[in-house]
Amino acid sequence: IMFERGEHISFANCGLPYYIGGVIKERDELLVQTAESMKSRFNIDVRVRSEVIKVDTDNKKVTVKSDSKGIYEETYDYLVLAPGAKAIKPGIPGINSNKIFTLRNIADMDAIKDYIDKKGVSSVVVAGGGFVGVEMAENLKLKGLNVVIVEAASHILAPFDSDIVVSVEKELVKNGVDLVLSDGVKEFVDTGNHIDVVLNSGKTLAADMVILSIGITPDTGFIKDSGIKLGPKGHIIVNEKMQTNIENIYAAGDAVEVTDFVTGLKTAVQLAGPANKQGRIAANNISGLNSVYRGAQGTAIIKVFGLTAAVTGANERALERAGIDFKKIFIHPSSHASYYPGALPMTLKLLFDDSGKVLGAQGVGYKGVDKRIDVIAAAIRFKGTVYDLADLELSYAPPYSSAKDPVNMAGYVAQNALTNKTNIITWDEVSKLNKDDYILLDVRTEGEFRRGHVEGAVNIPLNSLRDRADELDKSKIIIAYCKVGIRGYIAERILTQKGFKVFNVTGGYTEVERLR
């Protein structure tokens, strides 16, 4: 027996924003399974509009509130809990206005689309810059609406580090989506025709409607008195078999607390992939098969207009919270061989420890980001190292990649750093040094230098460096940079052989341009 509070089961919730935006044309495409198909195909008794409101673990019974049957009880041998998560609606004044919407299910999607179409909506404030908020902003903009994202944090998309997500923020602005960062919502004021969004800074944004996407919380209120253990934020605590503290009760999906595969800390991951795996593992164990869930690594991806951003493993903040030391490198490879038409640049960031173990990766670009992050995600899952990344044999033809794939290149750069072939430094680290202690050396061509450079840099093109090295002061540290890091590395090797103390800026001048 399956109970579902709403009208629909097994719908493509990740596709909801794209139906609102008109990218997905047919509503029925979002309905993966129905109650009827589950009955005919699997002989499962699906009861929609039936909400489980209580679990009696002592007597193995659930209390159900049904639109058709009223309140009744049903017994069970095994119970699987998959209640998911609901949108957070904080106690902000005006939060209950009928101009404020959340997006969780088909009914929410229908309500949003219906309101836009019937009310002649022209402006929307999206409160919250998570994945759903950003996807909604893109799709509302595609409908021709004026859209503002309001985010209380300093950047959107929390799983990404700030030095990667800035590219996403630029893409949003480039496509006409306004961003208000580091400023949360203080109050909503419904003026009749419009709704005013009053921010903590005192700024007021007028809009026709608001999409509230400031986060989600596990929908586990109905089991608080059941004896099933919950975590500090209300998530269901399970073991590696997805089993709760009650032997015959299992749980899966957005409502469960899991182990972070990289840090080992407890976390919650609201992603479709892990939820599907957890459901399969719970079913296996109920059926007598021995399956275990080894933790979540948070592999995620998002399309933002023409841009793709993807992440896997831990970000810098997660590693710092876990007390894990790490190193990082940036590379800016092409999506495929640069001489083949259509190659586009991407940025890859790799996090790893002193042993070379890969801890996390993030990527952003217009083509080929997905497969690079997926390859690194697989390496993380098998506890791979940067040496493994360098050694991977990946498919190559000019339209698809380079002979040294970006994943290989990330491995090479990290490997060089770990084996002391290069002294890597980031621009953030450079900014903390005393300017009197170093010389900033730009080894790009004179033309590149004229088009833009870091203030105070000395320009000696790489091809002239061997002959002009004596122009540099050996008593000072040399910090070399080029466009992406390769020429900077060669310059570092040349000057090191000549007795200089040299660092190479990872990511080069491209990082400066990207972060502006």
Short mmCIF file of C-alpha atoms in Angstrom, two decimals:
data_model
loop_
_atom_site.label_atom_id
_atom_site.label_comp_id
_atom_site.label_asym_id
_atom_site.label_seq_id
_atom_site.Cartn_x
_atom_site.Cartn_y
_atom_site.Cartn_z
CA ILE A 1 0.00 0.00 0.00
CA MET A 2 1.26 3.50 -0.86
CA PHE A 3 -0.18 6.64 0.69
CA GLU A 4 0.19 10.04 -0.99
CA ARG A 5 -1.18 13.23 0.53
CA GLY A 6 -1.47 14.98 -2.83
CA GLU A 7 -3.16 14.10 -6.08
CA HIS A 8 -0.10 12.93 -8.01
CA ILE A 9 2.62 10.34 -7.44
CA SER A 10 5.97 9.92 -9.18
CA PHE A 11 6.03 13.29 -10.93
CA ALA A 12 9.15 14.97 -12.29
CA ASN A 13 9.53 17.64 -9.64
CA CYS A 14 12.87 18.75 -11.09
CA GLY A 15 11.00 19.66 -14.28
CA LEU A 16 8.40 21.92 -12.65
CA PRO A 17 10.20 25.25 -13.30
CA TYR A 18 10.65 24.32 -16.97
CA TYR A 19 6.93 23.78 -17.48
CA ILE A 20 6.24 27.16 -15.91
CA GLY A 21 8.79 28.71 -18.26
CA GLY A 22 7.34 27.00 -21.32
CA VAL A 23 10.44 24.91 -22.02
CA ILE A 24 8.47 21.72 -21.31
CA LYS A 25 5.30 22.12 -23.38
CA GLU A 26 3.09 19.27 -22.19
CA ARG A 27 2.05 19.00 -18.54
CA ASP A 28 1.52 15.24 -18.87
CA GLU A 29 5.23 14.80 -19.64
CA LEU A 30 5.86 15.49 -15.95
CA LEU A 31 3.69 12.58 -14.77
CA VAL A 32 6.05 9.60 -14.71
CA GLN A 33 3.67 7.09 -13.08
CA THR A 34 0.03 7.18 -12.03
CA ALA A 35 -1.90 5.31 -9.36
CA GLU A 36 -3.49 3.22 -12.12
CA SER A 37 -0.19 2.27 -13.78
CA MET A 38 1.34 1.32 -10.43
CA LYS A 39 -1.62 -0.98 -9.78
CA SER A 40 -1.67 -2.62 -13.20
CA ARG A 41 2.09 -2.98 -13.52
CA PHE A 42 3.21 -3.71 -9.95
CA ASN A 43 -0.04 -4.56 -8.11
CA ILE A 44 0.57 -1.67 -5.69
CA ASP A 45 -2.48 -0.19 -3.98
CA VAL A 46 -1.87 3.55 -4.34
CA ARG A 47 -4.13 5.81 -2.31
CA VAL A 48 -3.88 9.47 -3.28
CA ARG A 49 -5.32 12.34 -1.25
CA SER A 50 -4.51 10.17 1.75
CA GLU A 51 -2.25 11.69 4.39
CA VAL A 52 -0.56 9.63 7.09
CA ILE A 53 -1.01 11.73 10.22
CA LYS A 54 0.29 9.32 12.88
CA VAL A 55 2.57 6.30 13.19
CA ASP A 56 2.01 3.81 16.02
CA THR A 57 5.26 1.86 16.11
CA ASP A 58 4.20 -0.32 19.06
CA ASN A 59 1.16 -1.73 17.27
CA LYS A 60 2.49 -1.38 13.71
CA LYS A 61 -0.32 0.89 12.57
CA VAL A 62 -0.62 4.17 10.70
CA THR A 63 -3.48 6.62 10.98
CA VAL A 64 -4.60 7.98 7.62
CA LYS A 65 -6.66 11.06 6.80
CA SER A 66 -8.36 10.46 3.46
CA ASP A 67 -10.54 12.74 1.34
CA SER A 68 -12.80 9.80 0.50
CA LYS A 69 -12.65 7.57 3.60
CA GLY A 70 -12.12 10.08 6.39
CA ILE A 71 -9.77 9.03 9.20
CA TYR A 72 -8.90 5.34 9.48
CA GLU A 73 -6.06 3.00 10.49
CA GLU A 74 -4.00 0.56 8.46
CA THR A 75 -1.59 -2.08 9.78
CA TYR A 76 1.82 -2.86 8.33
CA ASP A 77 4.63 -5.41 8.52
CA TYR A 78 7.21 -2.98 7.14
CA LEU A 79 6.92 0.78 6.82
CA VAL A 80 8.90 2.98 4.44
CA LEU A 81 8.87 6.70 5.15
CA ALA A 82 9.47 9.05 2.22
CA PRO A 83 7.65 12.25 3.21
CA GLY A 84 10.15 14.56 1.55
CA ALA A 85 10.66 18.17 2.54
CA LYS A 86 8.51 21.28 2.49
CA ALA A 87 9.33 24.90 1.78
CA ILE A 88 10.39 26.99 4.74
CA LYS A 89 7.90 29.77 5.47
CA PRO A 90 9.39 31.93 8.22
CA GLY A 91 7.31 34.15 10.46
CA ILE A 92 7.89 37.25 8.35
CA PRO A 93 5.06 39.82 8.44
CA GLY A 94 2.88 39.43 5.36
CA ILE A 95 4.09 35.90 4.59
CA ASN A 96 0.52 34.64 4.05
CA SER A 97 -0.28 36.95 1.14
CA ASN A 98 -1.95 35.20 -1.80
CA LYS A 99 0.72 36.78 -4.00
CA ILE A 100 3.43 34.60 -2.40
CA PHE A 101 4.02 31.12 -3.82
CA THR A 102 6.24 28.13 -3.12
CA LEU A 103 7.08 25.31 -5.53
CA ARG A 104 7.05 21.71 -4.33
CA ASN A 105 4.55 19.75 -6.40
CA ILE A 106 2.24 19.75 -9.41
CA ALA A 107 -0.44 21.70 -7.57
CA ASP A 108 2.06 24.45 -6.71
CA MET A 109 3.23 24.53 -10.33
CA ASP A 110 -0.33 24.84 -11.60
CA ALA A 111 -1.07 27.63 -9.13
CA ILE A 112 2.00 29.63 -10.17
CA LYS A 113 1.38 29.22 -13.90
CA ASP A 114 -2.31 30.00 -13.54
CA TYR A 115 -1.60 33.16 -11.51
CA ILE A 116 0.95 34.42 -14.05
CA ASP A 117 -1.34 33.75 -17.01
CA LYS A 118 -4.56 35.12 -15.50
CA LYS A 119 -3.23 38.09 -13.53
CA GLY A 120 -1.03 39.52 -16.24
CA VAL A 121 2.07 39.28 -14.06
CA SER A 122 5.02 41.34 -15.32
CA SER A 123 7.38 41.41 -12.32
CA VAL A 124 8.48 38.76 -9.83
CA VAL A 125 10.74 38.74 -6.78
CA VAL A 126 12.37 35.36 -6.13
CA ALA A 127 13.25 35.20 -2.44
CA GLY A 128 16.19 32.81 -2.15
CA GLY A 129 19.00 31.93 -4.52
CA GLY A 130 19.14 28.16 -4.21
CA PHE A 131 18.77 25.74 -7.13
CA VAL A 132 14.98 26.09 -7.33
CA GLY A 133 15.13 29.87 -6.97
CA VAL A 134 17.70 30.25 -9.75
CA GLU A 135 15.87 27.82 -12.06
CA MET A 136 12.62 29.69 -11.43
CA ALA A 137 14.32 33.03 -12.11
CA GLU A 138 15.63 31.77 -15.45
CA ASN A 139 12.28 30.36 -16.54
CA LEU A 140 10.31 33.42 -15.46
CA LYS A 141 12.74 35.58 -17.42
CA LEU A 142 12.23 33.32 -20.45
CA LYS A 143 8.51 34.16 -20.16
CA GLY A 144 9.41 37.83 -20.54
CA LEU A 145 8.94 38.84 -16.90
CA ASN A 146 11.08 41.23 -14.89
CA VAL A 147 12.84 39.14 -12.25
CA VAL A 148 14.85 39.97 -9.13
CA ILE A 149 16.56 37.37 -6.95
CA VAL A 150 16.95 38.37 -3.30
CA GLU A 151 19.53 36.36 -1.35
CA ALA A 152 20.45 36.95 2.30
CA ALA A 153 23.89 35.35 1.87
CA SER A 154 26.74 37.01 0.00
CA HIS A 155 26.30 34.63 -2.96
CA ILE A 156 23.66 32.37 -4.50
CA LEU A 157 23.87 28.55 -4.82
CA ALA A 158 25.42 27.60 -1.47
CA PRO A 159 27.01 24.29 -2.60
CA PHE A 160 29.42 26.28 -4.78
CA ASP A 161 32.35 28.32 -3.54
CA SER A 162 32.13 32.05 -4.17
CA ASP A 163 35.01 32.02 -6.65
CA ILE A 164 33.01 29.71 -8.93
CA VAL A 165 29.47 30.97 -8.44
CA VAL A 166 30.38 34.53 -9.49
CA SER A 167 30.28 33.26 -13.08
CA VAL A 168 26.68 32.15 -12.57
CA GLU A 169 25.77 35.49 -11.05
CA LYS A 170 27.26 37.29 -14.06
CA GLU A 171 25.27 35.06 -16.42
CA LEU A 172 22.04 35.92 -14.62
CA VAL A 173 22.74 39.65 -14.78
CA LYS A 174 23.82 39.40 -18.44
CA ASN A 175 20.43 37.88 -19.22
CA GLY A 176 18.47 40.54 -17.39
CA VAL A 177 17.91 38.99 -13.95
CA ASP A 178 18.66 41.47 -11.17
CA LEU A 179 20.49 40.26 -8.07
CA VAL A 180 20.25 41.62 -4.54
CA LEU A 181 22.84 39.86 -2.37
CA SER A 182 23.63 40.04 1.36
CA ASP A 183 20.14 41.39 2.05
CA GLY A 184 17.28 39.32 3.42
CA VAL A 185 13.53 39.89 3.45
CA LYS A 186 12.17 41.76 6.46
CA GLU A 187 8.52 42.13 5.51
CA PHE A 188 5.95 41.61 2.76
CA VAL A 189 3.32 44.32 2.25
CA ASP A 190 0.34 43.46 0.04
CA THR A 191 -0.81 46.74 -1.51
CA GLY A 192 -3.70 45.24 -3.43
CA ASN A 193 -2.43 45.38 -6.99
CA HIS A 194 1.18 44.64 -6.05
CA ILE A 195 3.29 43.27 -3.23
CA ASP A 196 6.16 45.23 -1.70
CA VAL A 197 9.16 43.22 -0.54
CA VAL A 198 10.85 45.16 2.25
CA LEU A 199 14.48 44.15 2.79
CA ASN A 200 16.62 44.29 5.92
CA SER A 201 18.58 47.16 4.38
CA GLY A 202 15.40 49.23 4.12
CA LYS A 203 15.19 48.87 0.35
CA THR A 204 11.75 48.03 -1.05
CA LEU A 205 11.08 46.01 -4.20
CA ALA A 206 7.65 46.19 -5.80
CA ALA A 207 6.41 43.11 -7.65
CA ASP A 208 3.28 41.41 -8.91
CA MET A 209 4.15 38.16 -7.15
CA VAL A 210 6.83 36.48 -5.02
CA ILE A 211 8.36 33.02 -5.37
CA LEU A 212 9.53 31.93 -1.92
CA SER A 213 12.53 29.58 -2.15
CA ILE A 214 14.60 30.26 0.94
CA GLY A 215 15.10 26.60 1.75
CA ILE A 216 13.31 23.43 2.76
CA THR A 217 12.76 21.52 5.98
CA PRO A 218 11.95 17.80 6.44
CA ASP A 219 8.22 17.12 6.50
CA THR A 220 8.41 14.86 9.54
CA GLY A 221 6.06 16.49 12.02
CA PHE A 222 3.68 13.51 11.91
CA ILE A 223 6.27 11.13 13.41
CA LYS A 224 7.64 13.30 16.23
CA ASP A 225 5.85 11.28 18.91
CA SER A 226 6.29 7.88 17.26
CA GLY A 227 9.59 6.87 18.85
CA ILE A 228 11.40 7.17 15.51
CA LYS A 229 14.59 9.12 16.14
CA LEU A 230 15.01 12.46 14.43
CA GLY A 231 18.10 14.61 13.99
CA PRO A 232 18.52 18.17 15.31
CA LYS A 233 16.74 19.65 12.28
CA GLY A 234 13.98 17.05 12.13
CA HIS A 235 15.55 14.64 9.64
CA ILE A 236 14.93 10.92 10.11
CA ILE A 237 18.03 9.16 11.43
CA VAL A 238 18.86 6.00 9.50
CA ASN A 239 21.72 3.52 9.35
CA GLU A 240 23.55 2.46 6.18
CA LYS A 241 20.67 0.12 5.32
CA MET A 242 18.26 3.10 5.42
CA GLN A 243 16.75 1.56 8.54
CA THR A 244 15.50 3.73 11.40
CA ASN A 245 15.94 2.89 15.07
CA ILE A 246 12.70 0.89 14.74
CA GLU A 247 13.70 -2.41 13.13
CA ASN A 248 10.89 -2.74 10.59
CA ILE A 249 10.75 0.94 9.59
CA TYR A 250 12.92 2.38 6.82
CA ALA A 251 13.22 5.87 5.35
CA ALA A 252 14.59 7.49 2.21
CA GLY A 253 14.74 10.78 0.35
CA ASP A 254 14.85 14.44 1.32
CA ALA A 255 13.66 13.78 4.87
CA VAL A 256 16.57 11.58 5.99
CA GLU A 257 19.88 12.42 7.60
CA VAL A 258 22.84 10.82 5.82
CA THR A 259 26.62 10.74 6.06
CA ASP A 260 28.72 13.05 3.92
CA PHE A 261 30.86 10.72 1.81
CA VAL A 262 33.86 13.07 1.90
CA THR A 263 33.84 14.59 5.39
CA GLY A 264 32.13 11.79 7.32
CA LEU A 265 29.84 14.30 9.03
CA LYS A 266 26.07 14.02 9.22
CA THR A 267 24.22 16.02 6.60
CA ALA A 268 21.05 16.18 4.51
CA VAL A 269 21.11 16.12 0.72
CA GLN A 270 17.97 17.04 -1.20
CA LEU A 271 18.80 15.56 -4.60
CA ALA A 272 16.91 13.16 -6.86
CA GLY A 273 19.83 10.80 -7.48
CA PRO A 274 20.55 9.98 -3.84
CA ALA A 275 16.82 9.70 -3.08
CA ASN A 276 16.37 7.07 -5.81
CA LYS A 277 19.37 5.09 -4.59
CA GLN A 278 18.15 5.22 -0.99
CA GLY A 279 14.72 3.93 -2.00
CA ARG A 280 16.29 1.02 -3.86
CA ILE A 281 18.55 0.18 -0.90
CA ALA A 282 15.64 0.26 1.55
CA ALA A 283 13.62 -2.04 -0.72
CA ASN A 284 16.55 -4.42 -1.11
CA ASN A 285 16.99 -4.77 2.64
CA ILE A 286 13.28 -5.29 3.25
CA SER A 287 13.41 -8.03 0.60
CA GLY A 288 16.33 -9.78 2.30
CA LEU A 289 19.08 -8.44 0.05
CA ASN A 290 22.04 -6.87 1.81
CA SER A 291 22.51 -3.36 0.42
CA VAL A 292 24.20 -0.37 2.04
CA TYR A 293 24.22 3.37 1.35
CA ARG A 294 27.77 4.68 1.54
CA GLY A 295 26.91 8.34 1.90
CA ALA A 296 26.17 11.35 -0.28
CA GLN A 297 28.72 13.52 -2.04
CA GLY A 298 26.30 16.17 -3.25
CA THR A 299 26.92 15.90 -6.98
CA ALA A 300 24.68 18.53 -8.58
CA ILE A 301 24.34 20.53 -11.78
CA ILE A 302 22.36 23.54 -12.95
CA LYS A 303 21.67 25.22 -16.27
CA VAL A 304 21.54 29.02 -16.10
CA PHE A 305 20.61 30.34 -19.54
CA GLY A 306 23.60 29.29 -21.68
CA LEU A 307 25.86 28.45 -18.75
CA THR A 308 26.33 25.18 -16.89
CA ALA A 309 27.62 24.94 -13.32
CA ALA A 310 28.29 21.62 -11.59
CA VAL A 311 29.69 20.48 -8.26
CA THR A 312 30.71 17.24 -6.57
CA GLY A 313 32.16 16.41 -3.17
CA ALA A 314 32.97 18.96 -0.51
CA ASN A 315 33.40 22.69 -1.02
CA GLU A 316 35.85 24.82 0.94
CA ARG A 317 33.39 25.69 3.70
CA ALA A 318 32.48 22.04 4.28
CA LEU A 319 36.14 21.04 4.52
CA GLU A 320 36.88 23.86 6.94
CA ARG A 321 33.91 22.85 9.14
CA ALA A 322 35.20 19.28 9.17
CA GLY A 323 38.73 20.39 10.02
CA ILE A 324 40.14 18.84 6.83
CA ASP A 325 43.21 20.53 5.37
CA PHE A 326 43.11 20.95 1.61
CA LYS A 327 44.82 22.44 -1.40
CA LYS A 328 43.14 23.90 -4.48
CA ILE A 329 43.94 24.58 -8.10
CA PHE A 330 42.10 26.28 -10.96
CA ILE A 331 42.37 25.49 -14.64
CA HIS A 332 40.67 27.05 -17.68
CA PRO A 333 40.70 24.45 -20.46
CA SER A 334 38.66 24.37 -23.67
CA SER A 335 35.63 22.11 -23.94
CA HIS A 336 37.31 20.28 -26.82
CA ALA A 337 40.37 20.67 -29.05
CA SER A 338 40.88 24.40 -29.56
CA TYR A 339 41.53 24.03 -33.28
CA TYR A 340 38.17 22.34 -33.89
CA PRO A 341 35.29 24.83 -34.38
CA GLY A 342 33.04 25.58 -31.41
CA ALA A 343 35.49 25.08 -28.55
CA LEU A 344 34.48 27.10 -25.50
CA PRO A 345 36.38 27.80 -22.27
CA MET A 346 35.45 26.37 -18.91
CA THR A 347 36.73 26.77 -15.38
CA LEU A 348 37.48 23.75 -13.19
CA LYS A 349 38.36 23.96 -9.51
CA LEU A 350 39.84 20.93 -7.76
CA LEU A 351 40.15 20.40 -4.00
CA PHE A 352 42.49 17.70 -2.67
CA ASP A 353 44.56 16.82 0.40
CA ASP A 354 48.29 16.29 0.89
CA SER A 355 48.02 12.63 -0.07
CA GLY A 356 46.38 13.59 -3.35
CA LYS A 357 42.93 12.30 -2.40
CA VAL A 358 40.29 14.19 -4.36
CA LEU A 359 37.89 15.95 -1.98
CA GLY A 360 35.74 18.01 -4.30
CA ALA A 361 35.44 19.71 -7.65
CA GLN A 362 33.41 22.49 -9.21
CA GLY A 363 33.06 23.55 -12.82
CA VAL A 364 31.43 26.32 -14.81
CA GLY A 365 31.27 26.92 -18.54
CA TYR A 366 29.19 26.76 -21.69
CA LYS A 367 30.04 23.26 -22.90
CA GLY A 368 31.47 20.02 -21.51
CA VAL A 369 31.28 20.85 -17.79
CA ASP A 370 28.87 18.03 -17.02
CA LYS A 371 31.03 15.14 -18.17
CA ARG A 372 34.16 16.48 -16.45
CA ILE A 373 32.41 16.80 -13.09
CA ASP A 374 30.82 13.38 -13.55
CA VAL A 375 34.24 11.80 -14.15
CA ILE A 376 35.63 13.45 -11.02
CA ALA A 377 32.51 12.41 -9.08
CA ALA A 378 33.25 8.80 -10.00
CA ALA A 379 36.86 9.23 -8.90
CA ILE A 380 35.72 10.59 -5.53
CA ARG A 381 33.30 7.69 -5.08
CA PHE A 382 36.17 5.24 -5.56
CA LYS A 383 38.44 7.31 -3.29
CA GLY A 384 40.65 8.30 -6.19
CA THR A 385 43.58 10.70 -6.12
CA VAL A 386 44.85 13.45 -8.38
CA TYR A 387 47.35 10.88 -9.65
CA ASP A 388 44.39 8.77 -10.78
CA LEU A 389 42.89 11.76 -12.58
CA ALA A 390 46.15 12.28 -14.44
CA ASP A 391 46.23 8.60 -15.36
CA LEU A 392 42.65 8.24 -16.61
CA GLU A 393 42.25 7.14 -20.21
CA LEU A 394 39.29 9.13 -21.50
CA SER A 395 37.69 9.23 -24.93
CA TYR A 396 39.20 11.69 -27.38
CA ALA A 397 38.46 13.09 -30.81
CA PRO A 398 38.77 16.80 -31.67
CA PRO A 399 35.00 17.50 -31.57
CA TYR A 400 34.72 16.08 -28.04
CA SER A 401 37.87 16.71 -26.04
CA SER A 402 41.62 17.17 -26.19
CA ALA A 403 44.28 14.48 -26.08
CA LYS A 404 44.88 15.66 -22.53
CA ASP A 405 41.32 15.97 -21.25
CA PRO A 406 40.53 18.77 -18.77
CA VAL A 407 40.22 16.10 -16.06
CA ASN A 408 43.75 14.90 -16.89
CA MET A 409 44.98 18.50 -16.85
CA ALA A 410 43.50 19.10 -13.41
CA GLY A 411 45.29 15.96 -12.24
CA TYR A 412 48.59 17.08 -13.78
CA VAL A 413 48.47 20.52 -12.15
CA ALA A 414 47.56 19.10 -8.74
CA GLN A 415 50.22 16.41 -9.11
CA ASN A 416 52.85 19.04 -9.91
CA ALA A 417 51.85 20.98 -6.80
CA LEU A 418 52.07 17.92 -4.55
CA THR A 419 55.44 16.78 -5.92
CA ASN A 420 56.98 20.25 -5.55
CA LYS A 421 57.36 20.81 -9.27
CA THR A 422 55.47 24.05 -8.77
CA ASN A 423 54.64 26.43 -5.95
CA ILE A 424 50.95 27.19 -6.41
CA ILE A 425 49.48 30.41 -5.06
CA THR A 426 45.97 31.87 -5.39
CA TRP A 427 45.09 35.51 -6.00
CA ASP A 428 43.50 35.61 -2.56
CA GLU A 429 46.81 34.54 -1.02
CA VAL A 430 48.68 37.10 -3.11
CA SER A 431 46.43 39.87 -1.79
CA LYS A 432 47.50 39.07 1.78
CA LEU A 433 51.25 39.46 1.09
CA ASN A 434 53.32 42.58 1.72
CA LYS A 435 53.78 44.20 -1.70
CA ASP A 436 57.35 45.15 -0.82
CA ASP A 437 58.27 41.47 -0.53
CA TYR A 438 57.46 40.31 -4.05
CA ILE A 439 57.53 41.16 -7.74
CA LEU A 440 54.39 40.41 -9.72
CA LEU A 441 55.56 39.09 -13.08
CA ASP A 442 53.20 38.99 -16.07
CA VAL A 443 54.67 36.61 -18.67
CA ARG A 444 52.00 37.10 -21.32
CA THR A 445 52.71 38.92 -24.56
CA GLU A 446 52.97 42.71 -24.69
CA GLY A 447 49.64 42.86 -26.52
CA GLU A 448 47.88 40.82 -23.84
CA PHE A 449 49.45 42.99 -21.17
CA ARG A 450 48.21 46.20 -22.83
CA ARG A 451 44.67 44.85 -23.02
CA GLY A 452 44.59 44.34 -19.26
CA HIS A 453 46.83 43.37 -16.37
CA VAL A 454 47.09 43.36 -12.60
CA GLU A 455 48.12 46.73 -11.22
CA GLY A 456 51.82 46.88 -10.38
CA ALA A 457 52.79 43.91 -12.54
CA VAL A 458 56.03 43.82 -14.54
CA ASN A 459 55.69 42.46 -18.08
CA ILE A 460 58.40 40.16 -19.41
CA PRO A 461 56.95 37.86 -22.09
CA LEU A 462 57.80 34.21 -21.55
CA ASN A 463 59.81 33.93 -24.77
CA SER A 464 62.09 36.76 -23.58
CA LEU A 465 62.41 35.60 -19.99
CA ARG A 466 65.64 33.61 -20.28
CA ASP A 467 67.44 36.65 -21.70
CA ARG A 468 65.84 39.21 -19.36
CA ALA A 469 65.80 37.33 -16.05
CA ASP A 470 68.56 39.58 -14.68
CA GLU A 471 66.07 42.49 -14.70
CA LEU A 472 64.41 40.84 -11.69
CA ASP A 473 65.54 41.26 -8.07
CA LYS A 474 66.60 37.89 -6.62
CA SER A 475 66.08 39.16 -3.08
CA LYS A 476 62.34 39.27 -3.68
CA ILE A 477 59.77 36.54 -4.26
CA ILE A 478 58.64 36.32 -7.87
CA ILE A 479 54.93 35.73 -8.38
CA ALA A 480 54.38 34.76 -12.00
CA TYR A 481 51.10 34.71 -13.86
CA CYS A 482 49.90 34.26 -17.44
CA LYS A 483 46.44 33.79 -18.94
CA VAL A 484 45.55 30.41 -17.40
CA GLY A 485 48.68 29.10 -15.66
CA ILE A 486 50.70 27.12 -18.22
CA ARG A 487 53.10 29.88 -19.23
CA GLY A 488 53.34 30.90 -15.60
CA TYR A 489 54.44 27.37 -14.74
CA ILE A 490 57.12 27.40 -17.46
CA ALA A 491 58.31 30.79 -16.23
CA GLU A 492 58.48 29.40 -12.70
CA ARG A 493 60.65 26.50 -13.86
CA ILE A 494 63.00 28.82 -15.79
CA LEU A 495 63.44 31.23 -12.90
CA THR A 496 63.75 28.48 -10.29
CA GLN A 497 66.67 27.06 -12.27
CA LYS A 498 68.25 30.50 -12.13
CA GLY A 499 68.00 30.66 -8.34
CA PHE A 500 64.81 32.68 -7.86
CA LYS A 501 62.08 31.90 -5.34
CA VAL A 502 58.98 31.68 -7.54
CA PHE A 503 55.24 31.08 -7.19
CA ASN A 504 52.77 30.52 -10.03
CA VAL A 505 49.25 31.92 -9.71
CA THR A 506 46.79 29.10 -10.30
CA GLY A 507 44.22 30.03 -12.93
CA GLY A 508 46.23 33.04 -14.06
CA TYR A 509 44.79 36.33 -15.28
CA THR A 510 41.60 34.57 -16.37
CA GLU A 511 40.71 34.29 -12.68
CA VAL A 512 41.11 38.06 -12.28
CA GLU A 513 38.80 38.71 -15.23
CA ARG A 514 36.27 36.12 -14.07
CA LEU A 515 36.08 37.46 -10.52
CA ARG A 516 35.70 41.12 -11.49
#
